[in-house]
Amino acid sequence: MLRDFILPIMEVDGWEWLVAPVHQLISWGASAAMVFGGVVPYIPQYRDIKRTQNAEGFSTYVCLVLLVANILRILFWFGRHFESPLLLQSIIMIITMLLMLKLCTEVRVTNELNIKRRSFSDFDLNYFWHWNKFTDYVQCVLAFTGVTGYITYLSLDSVVFVETLGFLAVFTEAMLGVPQLYRNYQNRSTEGMSVKMVLMWTSGDTFKTVYFLLNQAPFQFSICGLLQVFVDMAILLQVYFYSCYPQKPVSHTTHPASTKAL
């Protein structure tokens, strides 16, 4: 009788011993996916641009959106601490977007025949984010970080400011696909855009949103994650529509904001 009672207990303890490390491994894997998964979609796009020496199909406003969103998210962390993987993800994403900008700038300058020097220090809004040197983009990012960082430092005691900052951070990131969505609409085509990148966006954003919900992240993260998935799906619908029903390209007058991605 005693043997029949002890054996089931040993079996339960054995299963608990096995489940605990498996659960820990899954948790580590999910955290690693959150940290590095965000940059994976840009690997095929980076390789395509480097191989073809053509960046026309990629909107560098995507880089602008992600740089702003992740800088704001890091500042939000100082007002309301969230999980470390999300903080590390922001740091790695900023580095990745700077690398994308560097490549796109070099490719565009190489392909342009008549290059008129345009720099961040000109403070010309007509050429904002259309500069000739990578250092100008770095100056802009540093200036934005300095100004927003100073304002955040002065306002950390305000709960309203901190929560608003968090919402702006994730809402800006949720708008990530909008520049690409608009660019595809302008071109009446998705040529030059990496479909693999968008598929990875969609799968990554879906995973990220589920991660937010399960880990009880600040509510701003979950709401804007759902919005981000919706935008990704809209871009995939463009891929289907423009491939099945090719459109005649719309001619645009030469203007830095409409014909150039950089």
PDB file of C-alpha atoms in Angstrom:
ATOM      1  CA  MET A   1       0.000   0.000   0.000  1.00  0.00           C
ATOM      2  CA  LEU A   2       2.782   2.404   0.958  1.00  0.00           C
ATOM      3  CA  ARG A   3       4.634   1.574  -2.278  1.00  0.00           C
ATOM      4  CA  ASP A   4       1.508   2.325  -4.327  1.00  0.00           C
ATOM      5  CA  PHE A   5       1.251   5.708  -2.580  1.00  0.00           C
ATOM      6  CA  ILE A   6       4.929   6.739  -2.924  1.00  0.00           C
ATOM      7  CA  LEU A   7       5.430   5.869  -6.622  1.00  0.00           C
ATOM      8  CA  PRO A   8       2.838   8.377  -7.977  1.00  0.00           C
ATOM      9  CA  ILE A   9       4.421  11.085  -5.815  1.00  0.00           C
ATOM     10  CA  MET A  10       7.876  10.276  -7.218  1.00  0.00           C
ATOM     11  CA  GLU A  11       6.457  10.382 -10.736  1.00  0.00           C
ATOM     12  CA  VAL A  12       4.921  13.809 -10.094  1.00  0.00           C
ATOM     13  CA  ASP A  13       8.199  15.104  -8.655  1.00  0.00           C
ATOM     14  CA  GLY A  14      10.019  13.705 -11.658  1.00  0.00           C
ATOM     15  CA  TRP A  15       7.760  15.530 -14.078  1.00  0.00           C
ATOM     16  CA  GLU A  16       8.152  18.772 -12.129  1.00  0.00           C
ATOM     17  CA  TRP A  17      11.936  18.392 -12.302  1.00  0.00           C
ATOM     18  CA  LEU A  18      11.661  18.041 -16.087  1.00  0.00           C
ATOM     19  CA  VAL A  19       9.071  20.766 -16.672  1.00  0.00           C
ATOM     20  CA  ALA A  20      10.950  23.454 -14.752  1.00  0.00           C
ATOM     21  CA  PRO A  21      14.086  23.570 -16.984  1.00  0.00           C
ATOM     22  CA  VAL A  22      11.980  23.200 -20.144  1.00  0.00           C
ATOM     23  CA  HIS A  23       9.870  26.158 -19.070  1.00  0.00           C
ATOM     24  CA  GLN A  24      13.055  28.127 -18.372  1.00  0.00           C
ATOM     25  CA  LEU A  25      14.458  27.276 -21.822  1.00  0.00           C
ATOM     26  CA  ILE A  26      11.232  28.396 -23.483  1.00  0.00           C
ATOM     27  CA  SER A  27      11.355  31.636 -21.504  1.00  0.00           C
ATOM     28  CA  TRP A  28      14.965  32.276 -22.558  1.00  0.00           C
ATOM     29  CA  GLY A  29      14.098  31.445 -26.152  1.00  0.00           C
ATOM     30  CA  ALA A  30      11.165  33.866 -26.159  1.00  0.00           C
ATOM     31  CA  SER A  31      13.356  36.599 -24.686  1.00  0.00           C
ATOM     32  CA  ALA A  32      16.082  35.985 -27.281  1.00  0.00           C
ATOM     33  CA  ALA A  33      13.454  36.097 -30.036  1.00  0.00           C
ATOM     34  CA  MET A  34      12.243  39.443 -28.702  1.00  0.00           C
ATOM     35  CA  VAL A  35      15.767  40.872 -28.548  1.00  0.00           C
ATOM     36  CA  PHE A  36      17.011  39.759 -31.968  1.00  0.00           C
ATOM     37  CA  GLY A  37      13.815  38.910 -33.857  1.00  0.00           C
ATOM     38  CA  GLY A  38      13.083  42.538 -34.697  1.00  0.00           C
ATOM     39  CA  VAL A  39      16.219  42.964 -36.796  1.00  0.00           C
ATOM     40  CA  VAL A  40      15.911  39.691 -38.752  1.00  0.00           C
ATOM     41  CA  PRO A  41      13.429  41.086 -41.361  1.00  0.00           C
ATOM     42  CA  TYR A  42      16.003  43.657 -42.466  1.00  0.00           C
ATOM     43  CA  ILE A  43      18.700  41.111 -43.287  1.00  0.00           C
ATOM     44  CA  PRO A  44      17.197  40.097 -46.688  1.00  0.00           C
ATOM     45  CA  GLN A  45      16.481  43.764 -47.512  1.00  0.00           C
ATOM     46  CA  TYR A  46      20.054  44.754 -46.608  1.00  0.00           C
ATOM     47  CA  ARG A  47      21.466  41.938 -48.746  1.00  0.00           C
ATOM     48  CA  ASP A  48      19.211  42.848 -51.685  1.00  0.00           C
ATOM     49  CA  ILE A  49      20.312  46.492 -51.601  1.00  0.00           C
ATOM     50  CA  LYS A  50      23.974  45.529 -51.315  1.00  0.00           C
ATOM     51  CA  ARG A  51      23.682  43.006 -54.162  1.00  0.00           C
ATOM     52  CA  THR A  52      21.734  45.207 -56.598  1.00  0.00           C
ATOM     53  CA  GLN A  53      23.229  48.556 -55.488  1.00  0.00           C
ATOM     54  CA  ASN A  54      19.711  49.936 -55.691  1.00  0.00           C
ATOM     55  CA  ALA A  55      17.789  51.238 -52.674  1.00  0.00           C
ATOM     56  CA  GLU A  56      14.834  52.767 -54.516  1.00  0.00           C
ATOM     57  CA  GLY A  57      12.385  50.098 -53.359  1.00  0.00           C
ATOM     58  CA  PHE A  58      13.103  50.664 -49.668  1.00  0.00           C
ATOM     59  CA  SER A  59      11.795  53.728 -47.855  1.00  0.00           C
ATOM     60  CA  THR A  60      14.364  55.099 -45.418  1.00  0.00           C
ATOM     61  CA  TYR A  61      11.474  56.697 -43.547  1.00  0.00           C
ATOM     62  CA  VAL A  62      11.107  53.192 -42.103  1.00  0.00           C
ATOM     63  CA  CYS A  63      14.498  53.802 -40.464  1.00  0.00           C
ATOM     64  CA  LEU A  64      13.318  57.212 -39.228  1.00  0.00           C
ATOM     65  CA  VAL A  65      10.172  55.725 -37.682  1.00  0.00           C
ATOM     66  CA  LEU A  66      12.085  52.960 -35.916  1.00  0.00           C
ATOM     67  CA  LEU A  67      14.827  55.259 -34.664  1.00  0.00           C
ATOM     68  CA  VAL A  68      12.281  57.668 -33.151  1.00  0.00           C
ATOM     69  CA  ALA A  69      10.168  54.844 -31.702  1.00  0.00           C
ATOM     70  CA  ASN A  70      13.066  53.032 -30.039  1.00  0.00           C
ATOM     71  CA  ILE A  71      14.694  56.177 -28.667  1.00  0.00           C
ATOM     72  CA  LEU A  72      11.350  57.109 -27.078  1.00  0.00           C
ATOM     73  CA  ARG A  73      10.941  53.569 -25.761  1.00  0.00           C
ATOM     74  CA  ILE A  74      14.356  53.716 -24.045  1.00  0.00           C
ATOM     75  CA  LEU A  75      13.407  57.054 -22.468  1.00  0.00           C
ATOM     76  CA  PHE A  76      10.087  55.535 -21.365  1.00  0.00           C
ATOM     77  CA  TRP A  77      12.053  52.831 -19.535  1.00  0.00           C
ATOM     78  CA  PHE A  78      13.564  55.471 -17.234  1.00  0.00           C
ATOM     79  CA  GLY A  79      10.067  56.528 -16.174  1.00  0.00           C
ATOM     80  CA  ARG A  80       8.528  53.071 -15.995  1.00  0.00           C
ATOM     81  CA  HIS A  81      10.743  50.007 -16.042  1.00  0.00           C
ATOM     82  CA  PHE A  82       9.625  47.186 -18.306  1.00  0.00           C
ATOM     83  CA  GLU A  83      11.235  43.862 -19.226  1.00  0.00           C
ATOM     84  CA  SER A  84      14.958  43.956 -20.071  1.00  0.00           C
ATOM     85  CA  PRO A  85      14.533  42.066 -23.408  1.00  0.00           C
ATOM     86  CA  LEU A  86      12.374  44.925 -24.705  1.00  0.00           C
ATOM     87  CA  LEU A  87      15.043  47.432 -23.691  1.00  0.00           C
ATOM     88  CA  LEU A  88      17.806  45.420 -25.363  1.00  0.00           C
ATOM     89  CA  GLN A  89      15.640  45.062 -28.463  1.00  0.00           C
ATOM     90  CA  SER A  90      15.458  48.848 -28.771  1.00  0.00           C
ATOM     91  CA  ILE A  91      19.240  49.262 -28.506  1.00  0.00           C
ATOM     92  CA  ILE A  92      19.905  46.602 -31.152  1.00  0.00           C
ATOM     93  CA  MET A  93      17.214  48.030 -33.447  1.00  0.00           C
ATOM     94  CA  ILE A  94      18.778  51.505 -33.298  1.00  0.00           C
ATOM     95  CA  ILE A  95      22.154  50.061 -34.333  1.00  0.00           C
ATOM     96  CA  THR A  96      20.508  48.090 -37.165  1.00  0.00           C
ATOM     97  CA  MET A  97      18.650  51.121 -38.530  1.00  0.00           C
ATOM     98  CA  LEU A  98      21.845  53.171 -38.540  1.00  0.00           C
ATOM     99  CA  LEU A  99      23.540  50.425 -40.558  1.00  0.00           C
ATOM    100  CA  MET A 100      20.621  50.402 -43.020  1.00  0.00           C
ATOM    101  CA  LEU A 101      20.839  54.184 -43.376  1.00  0.00           C
ATOM    102  CA  LYS A 102      24.578  54.028 -43.961  1.00  0.00           C
ATOM    103  CA  LEU A 103      24.185  51.500 -46.782  1.00  0.00           C
ATOM    104  CA  CYS A 104      21.263  53.308 -48.423  1.00  0.00           C
ATOM    105  CA  THR A 105      23.070  56.648 -48.307  1.00  0.00           C
ATOM    106  CA  GLU A 106      26.221  55.207 -49.871  1.00  0.00           C
ATOM    107  CA  VAL A 107      24.217  53.488 -52.631  1.00  0.00           C
ATOM    108  CA  ARG A 108      22.203  56.590 -53.468  1.00  0.00           C
ATOM    109  CA  VAL A 109      25.244  58.873 -53.596  1.00  0.00           C
ATOM    110  CA  THR A 110      27.033  56.367 -55.829  1.00  0.00           C
ATOM    111  CA  ASN A 111      24.099  56.159 -58.269  1.00  0.00           C
ATOM    112  CA  GLU A 112      23.350  59.876 -58.486  1.00  0.00           C
ATOM    113  CA  LEU A 113      25.110  61.763 -61.276  1.00  0.00           C
ATOM    114  CA  ASN A 114      24.443  65.301 -60.123  1.00  0.00           C
ATOM    115  CA  ILE A 115      24.799  65.549 -56.396  1.00  0.00           C
ATOM    116  CA  LYS A 116      23.958  68.800 -54.668  1.00  0.00           C
ATOM    117  CA  ARG A 117      25.346  68.942 -51.165  1.00  0.00           C
ATOM    118  CA  ARG A 118      22.536  68.735 -48.631  1.00  0.00           C
ATOM    119  CA  SER A 119      23.209  68.519 -44.932  1.00  0.00           C
ATOM    120  CA  PHE A 120      21.370  68.446 -41.636  1.00  0.00           C
ATOM    121  CA  SER A 121      22.979  71.748 -40.618  1.00  0.00           C
ATOM    122  CA  ASP A 122      21.180  73.512 -43.499  1.00  0.00           C
ATOM    123  CA  PHE A 123      17.898  73.093 -41.561  1.00  0.00           C
ATOM    124  CA  ASP A 124      16.022  72.935 -44.870  1.00  0.00           C
ATOM    125  CA  LEU A 125      12.749  71.090 -44.282  1.00  0.00           C
ATOM    126  CA  ASN A 126      12.367  70.439 -48.017  1.00  0.00           C
ATOM    127  CA  TYR A 127      15.350  68.087 -47.810  1.00  0.00           C
ATOM    128  CA  PHE A 128      14.735  66.644 -44.360  1.00  0.00           C
ATOM    129  CA  TRP A 129      15.972  63.030 -44.225  1.00  0.00           C
ATOM    130  CA  HIS A 130      17.388  63.398 -47.781  1.00  0.00           C
ATOM    131  CA  TRP A 131      20.971  64.228 -46.906  1.00  0.00           C
ATOM    132  CA  ASN A 132      24.138  63.200 -48.726  1.00  0.00           C
ATOM    133  CA  LYS A 133      26.230  61.944 -45.836  1.00  0.00           C
ATOM    134  CA  PHE A 134      25.571  59.358 -43.178  1.00  0.00           C
ATOM    135  CA  THR A 135      27.047  61.690 -40.556  1.00  0.00           C
ATOM    136  CA  ASP A 136      24.120  64.091 -41.123  1.00  0.00           C
ATOM    137  CA  TYR A 137      21.670  61.364 -40.109  1.00  0.00           C
ATOM    138  CA  VAL A 138      23.753  60.613 -37.018  1.00  0.00           C
ATOM    139  CA  GLN A 139      23.727  64.323 -36.086  1.00  0.00           C
ATOM    140  CA  CYS A 140      19.947  64.408 -36.433  1.00  0.00           C
ATOM    141  CA  VAL A 141      19.510  61.300 -34.257  1.00  0.00           C
ATOM    142  CA  LEU A 142      21.841  62.702 -31.585  1.00  0.00           C
ATOM    143  CA  ALA A 143      20.034  66.065 -31.604  1.00  0.00           C
ATOM    144  CA  PHE A 144      16.639  64.357 -31.231  1.00  0.00           C
ATOM    145  CA  THR A 145      17.949  62.125 -28.442  1.00  0.00           C
ATOM    146  CA  GLY A 146      19.458  65.094 -26.602  1.00  0.00           C
ATOM    147  CA  VAL A 147      16.315  67.240 -26.755  1.00  0.00           C
ATOM    148  CA  THR A 148      13.853  64.475 -25.853  1.00  0.00           C
ATOM    149  CA  GLY A 149      16.209  63.131 -23.197  1.00  0.00           C
ATOM    150  CA  TYR A 150      16.426  66.539 -21.513  1.00  0.00           C
ATOM    151  CA  ILE A 151      12.644  67.006 -21.590  1.00  0.00           C
ATOM    152  CA  THR A 152      12.167  63.504 -20.167  1.00  0.00           C
ATOM    153  CA  TYR A 153      14.667  64.191 -17.381  1.00  0.00           C
ATOM    154  CA  LEU A 154      12.723  67.275 -16.353  1.00  0.00           C
ATOM    155  CA  SER A 155       9.342  65.493 -16.515  1.00  0.00           C
ATOM    156  CA  LEU A 156      10.014  62.064 -14.999  1.00  0.00           C
ATOM    157  CA  ASP A 157       7.914  62.891 -11.937  1.00  0.00           C
ATOM    158  CA  SER A 158       4.811  63.367 -14.104  1.00  0.00           C
ATOM    159  CA  VAL A 159       2.847  60.138 -14.510  1.00  0.00           C
ATOM    160  CA  VAL A 160       0.875  61.663 -17.397  1.00  0.00           C
ATOM    161  CA  PHE A 161       4.067  62.571 -19.260  1.00  0.00           C
ATOM    162  CA  VAL A 162       5.636  59.135 -18.753  1.00  0.00           C
ATOM    163  CA  GLU A 163       2.510  57.268 -19.910  1.00  0.00           C
ATOM    164  CA  THR A 164       2.149  59.606 -22.897  1.00  0.00           C
ATOM    165  CA  LEU A 165       5.809  59.013 -23.767  1.00  0.00           C
ATOM    166  CA  GLY A 166       5.229  55.261 -23.675  1.00  0.00           C
ATOM    167  CA  PHE A 167       2.196  55.562 -25.923  1.00  0.00           C
ATOM    168  CA  LEU A 168       4.086  57.749 -28.429  1.00  0.00           C
ATOM    169  CA  ALA A 169       6.944  55.239 -28.485  1.00  0.00           C
ATOM    170  CA  VAL A 170       4.837  52.203 -29.371  1.00  0.00           C
ATOM    171  CA  PHE A 171       2.385  54.147 -31.563  1.00  0.00           C
ATOM    172  CA  THR A 172       5.279  55.469 -33.658  1.00  0.00           C
ATOM    173  CA  GLU A 173       6.565  51.916 -34.036  1.00  0.00           C
ATOM    174  CA  ALA A 174       3.066  50.772 -34.976  1.00  0.00           C
ATOM    175  CA  MET A 175       3.246  53.221 -37.893  1.00  0.00           C
ATOM    176  CA  LEU A 176       6.417  51.500 -39.105  1.00  0.00           C
ATOM    177  CA  GLY A 177       4.885  50.047 -42.239  1.00  0.00           C
ATOM    178  CA  VAL A 178       3.016  53.215 -43.258  1.00  0.00           C
ATOM    179  CA  PRO A 179       5.945  54.793 -45.218  1.00  0.00           C
ATOM    180  CA  GLN A 180       6.377  51.531 -47.145  1.00  0.00           C
ATOM    181  CA  LEU A 181       2.601  51.245 -47.632  1.00  0.00           C
ATOM    182  CA  TYR A 182       2.480  54.779 -49.068  1.00  0.00           C
ATOM    183  CA  ARG A 183       5.561  54.249 -51.221  1.00  0.00           C
ATOM    184  CA  ASN A 184       4.029  51.121 -52.762  1.00  0.00           C
ATOM    185  CA  TYR A 185       0.827  53.077 -53.437  1.00  0.00           C
ATOM    186  CA  GLN A 186       2.832  55.881 -55.081  1.00  0.00           C
ATOM    187  CA  ASN A 187       4.734  53.472 -57.308  1.00  0.00           C
ATOM    188  CA  ARG A 188       1.658  51.324 -57.978  1.00  0.00           C
ATOM    189  CA  SER A 189       4.072  48.452 -57.401  1.00  0.00           C
ATOM    190  CA  THR A 190       5.965  46.590 -54.693  1.00  0.00           C
ATOM    191  CA  GLU A 191       9.011  46.050 -56.923  1.00  0.00           C
ATOM    192  CA  GLY A 192      12.263  46.573 -55.033  1.00  0.00           C
ATOM    193  CA  MET A 193      10.622  45.834 -51.679  1.00  0.00           C
ATOM    194  CA  SER A 194      11.632  42.577 -50.025  1.00  0.00           C
ATOM    195  CA  VAL A 195       8.483  40.470 -49.569  1.00  0.00           C
ATOM    196  CA  LYS A 196      10.492  38.299 -47.167  1.00  0.00           C
ATOM    197  CA  MET A 197      10.997  41.388 -45.037  1.00  0.00           C
ATOM    198  CA  VAL A 198       7.247  42.064 -44.841  1.00  0.00           C
ATOM    199  CA  LEU A 199       6.451  38.410 -44.087  1.00  0.00           C
ATOM    200  CA  MET A 200       8.983  38.544 -41.277  1.00  0.00           C
ATOM    201  CA  TRP A 201       7.446  41.816 -40.085  1.00  0.00           C
ATOM    202  CA  THR A 202       4.050  40.126 -39.893  1.00  0.00           C
ATOM    203  CA  SER A 203       5.217  36.985 -38.095  1.00  0.00           C
ATOM    204  CA  GLY A 204       7.464  38.989 -35.764  1.00  0.00           C
ATOM    205  CA  ASP A 205       4.767  41.539 -34.912  1.00  0.00           C
ATOM    206  CA  THR A 206       2.269  38.751 -34.245  1.00  0.00           C
ATOM    207  CA  PHE A 207       4.713  36.998 -31.928  1.00  0.00           C
ATOM    208  CA  LYS A 208       5.570  40.293 -30.257  1.00  0.00           C
ATOM    209  CA  THR A 209       1.922  41.171 -29.618  1.00  0.00           C
ATOM    210  CA  VAL A 210       1.250  37.740 -28.073  1.00  0.00           C
ATOM    211  CA  TYR A 211       4.395  38.186 -25.961  1.00  0.00           C
ATOM    212  CA  PHE A 212       3.106  41.556 -24.720  1.00  0.00           C
ATOM    213  CA  LEU A 213      -0.259  40.068 -23.778  1.00  0.00           C
ATOM    214  CA  LEU A 214       1.159  37.029 -21.992  1.00  0.00           C
ATOM    215  CA  ASN A 215       3.773  38.989 -20.065  1.00  0.00           C
ATOM    216  CA  GLN A 216       1.363  41.762 -19.065  1.00  0.00           C
ATOM    217  CA  ALA A 217       3.461  44.491 -20.672  1.00  0.00           C
ATOM    218  CA  PRO A 218       2.171  48.086 -20.396  1.00  0.00           C
ATOM    219  CA  PHE A 219      -1.177  48.297 -22.212  1.00  0.00           C
ATOM    220  CA  GLN A 220       0.265  50.695 -24.819  1.00  0.00           C
ATOM    221  CA  PHE A 221       2.457  47.873 -26.142  1.00  0.00           C
ATOM    222  CA  SER A 222      -0.442  45.453 -26.742  1.00  0.00           C
ATOM    223  CA  ILE A 223      -2.769  47.968 -28.430  1.00  0.00           C
ATOM    224  CA  CYS A 224      -0.136  49.272 -30.809  1.00  0.00           C
ATOM    225  CA  GLY A 225       1.141  45.753 -31.495  1.00  0.00           C
ATOM    226  CA  LEU A 226      -2.293  44.855 -32.884  1.00  0.00           C
ATOM    227  CA  LEU A 227      -2.260  47.999 -35.024  1.00  0.00           C
ATOM    228  CA  GLN A 228       1.168  47.064 -36.363  1.00  0.00           C
ATOM    229  CA  VAL A 229      -0.076  43.628 -37.444  1.00  0.00           C
ATOM    230  CA  PHE A 230      -2.967  45.317 -39.279  1.00  0.00           C
ATOM    231  CA  VAL A 231      -0.557  47.551 -41.266  1.00  0.00           C
ATOM    232  CA  ASP A 232       1.614  44.526 -42.134  1.00  0.00           C
ATOM    233  CA  MET A 233      -1.423  42.731 -43.514  1.00  0.00           C
ATOM    234  CA  ALA A 234      -2.304  45.782 -45.624  1.00  0.00           C
ATOM    235  CA  ILE A 235       1.177  45.703 -47.229  1.00  0.00           C
ATOM    236  CA  LEU A 236       0.798  41.982 -47.971  1.00  0.00           C
ATOM    237  CA  LEU A 237      -2.522  42.752 -49.661  1.00  0.00           C
ATOM    238  CA  GLN A 238      -0.667  45.296 -51.823  1.00  0.00           C
ATOM    239  CA  VAL A 239       1.815  42.582 -52.839  1.00  0.00           C
ATOM    240  CA  TYR A 240      -1.058  40.337 -53.908  1.00  0.00           C
ATOM    241  CA  PHE A 241      -3.018  43.089 -55.657  1.00  0.00           C
ATOM    242  CA  TYR A 242      -0.118  44.630 -57.619  1.00  0.00           C
ATOM    243  CA  SER A 243       1.175  41.204 -58.676  1.00  0.00           C
ATOM    244  CA  CYS A 244      -2.226  40.007 -59.880  1.00  0.00           C
ATOM    245  CA  TYR A 245      -3.328  43.356 -61.308  1.00  0.00           C
ATOM    246  CA  PRO A 246      -0.224  45.294 -62.447  1.00  0.00           C
ATOM    247  CA  GLN A 247      -0.777  49.048 -62.411  1.00  0.00           C
ATOM    248  CA  LYS A 248       0.587  51.660 -64.785  1.00  0.00           C
ATOM    249  CA  PRO A 249       3.197  53.677 -62.847  1.00  0.00           C
ATOM    250  CA  VAL A 250       2.114  57.209 -62.010  1.00  0.00           C
ATOM    251  CA  SER A 251       4.573  59.866 -63.185  1.00  0.00           C
ATOM    252  CA  HIS A 252       5.714  62.318 -60.524  1.00  0.00           C
ATOM    253  CA  THR A 253       7.495  65.595 -60.840  1.00  0.00           C
ATOM    254  CA  THR A 254      10.999  65.560 -59.475  1.00  0.00           C
ATOM    255  CA  HIS A 255      10.777  66.256 -55.769  1.00  0.00           C
ATOM    256  CA  PRO A 256      12.937  64.885 -52.999  1.00  0.00           C
ATOM    257  CA  ALA A 257      10.002  63.797 -50.898  1.00  0.00           C
ATOM    258  CA  SER A 258       8.153  61.914 -53.633  1.00  0.00           C
ATOM    259  CA  THR A 259      10.716  60.348 -55.969  1.00  0.00           C
ATOM    260  CA  LYS A 260      13.575  59.564 -53.657  1.00  0.00           C
ATOM    261  CA  ALA A 261      13.548  57.230 -50.719  1.00  0.00           C
ATOM    262  CA  LEU A 262      16.621  58.833 -49.234  1.00  0.00           C
TER     263      LEU A 262
END
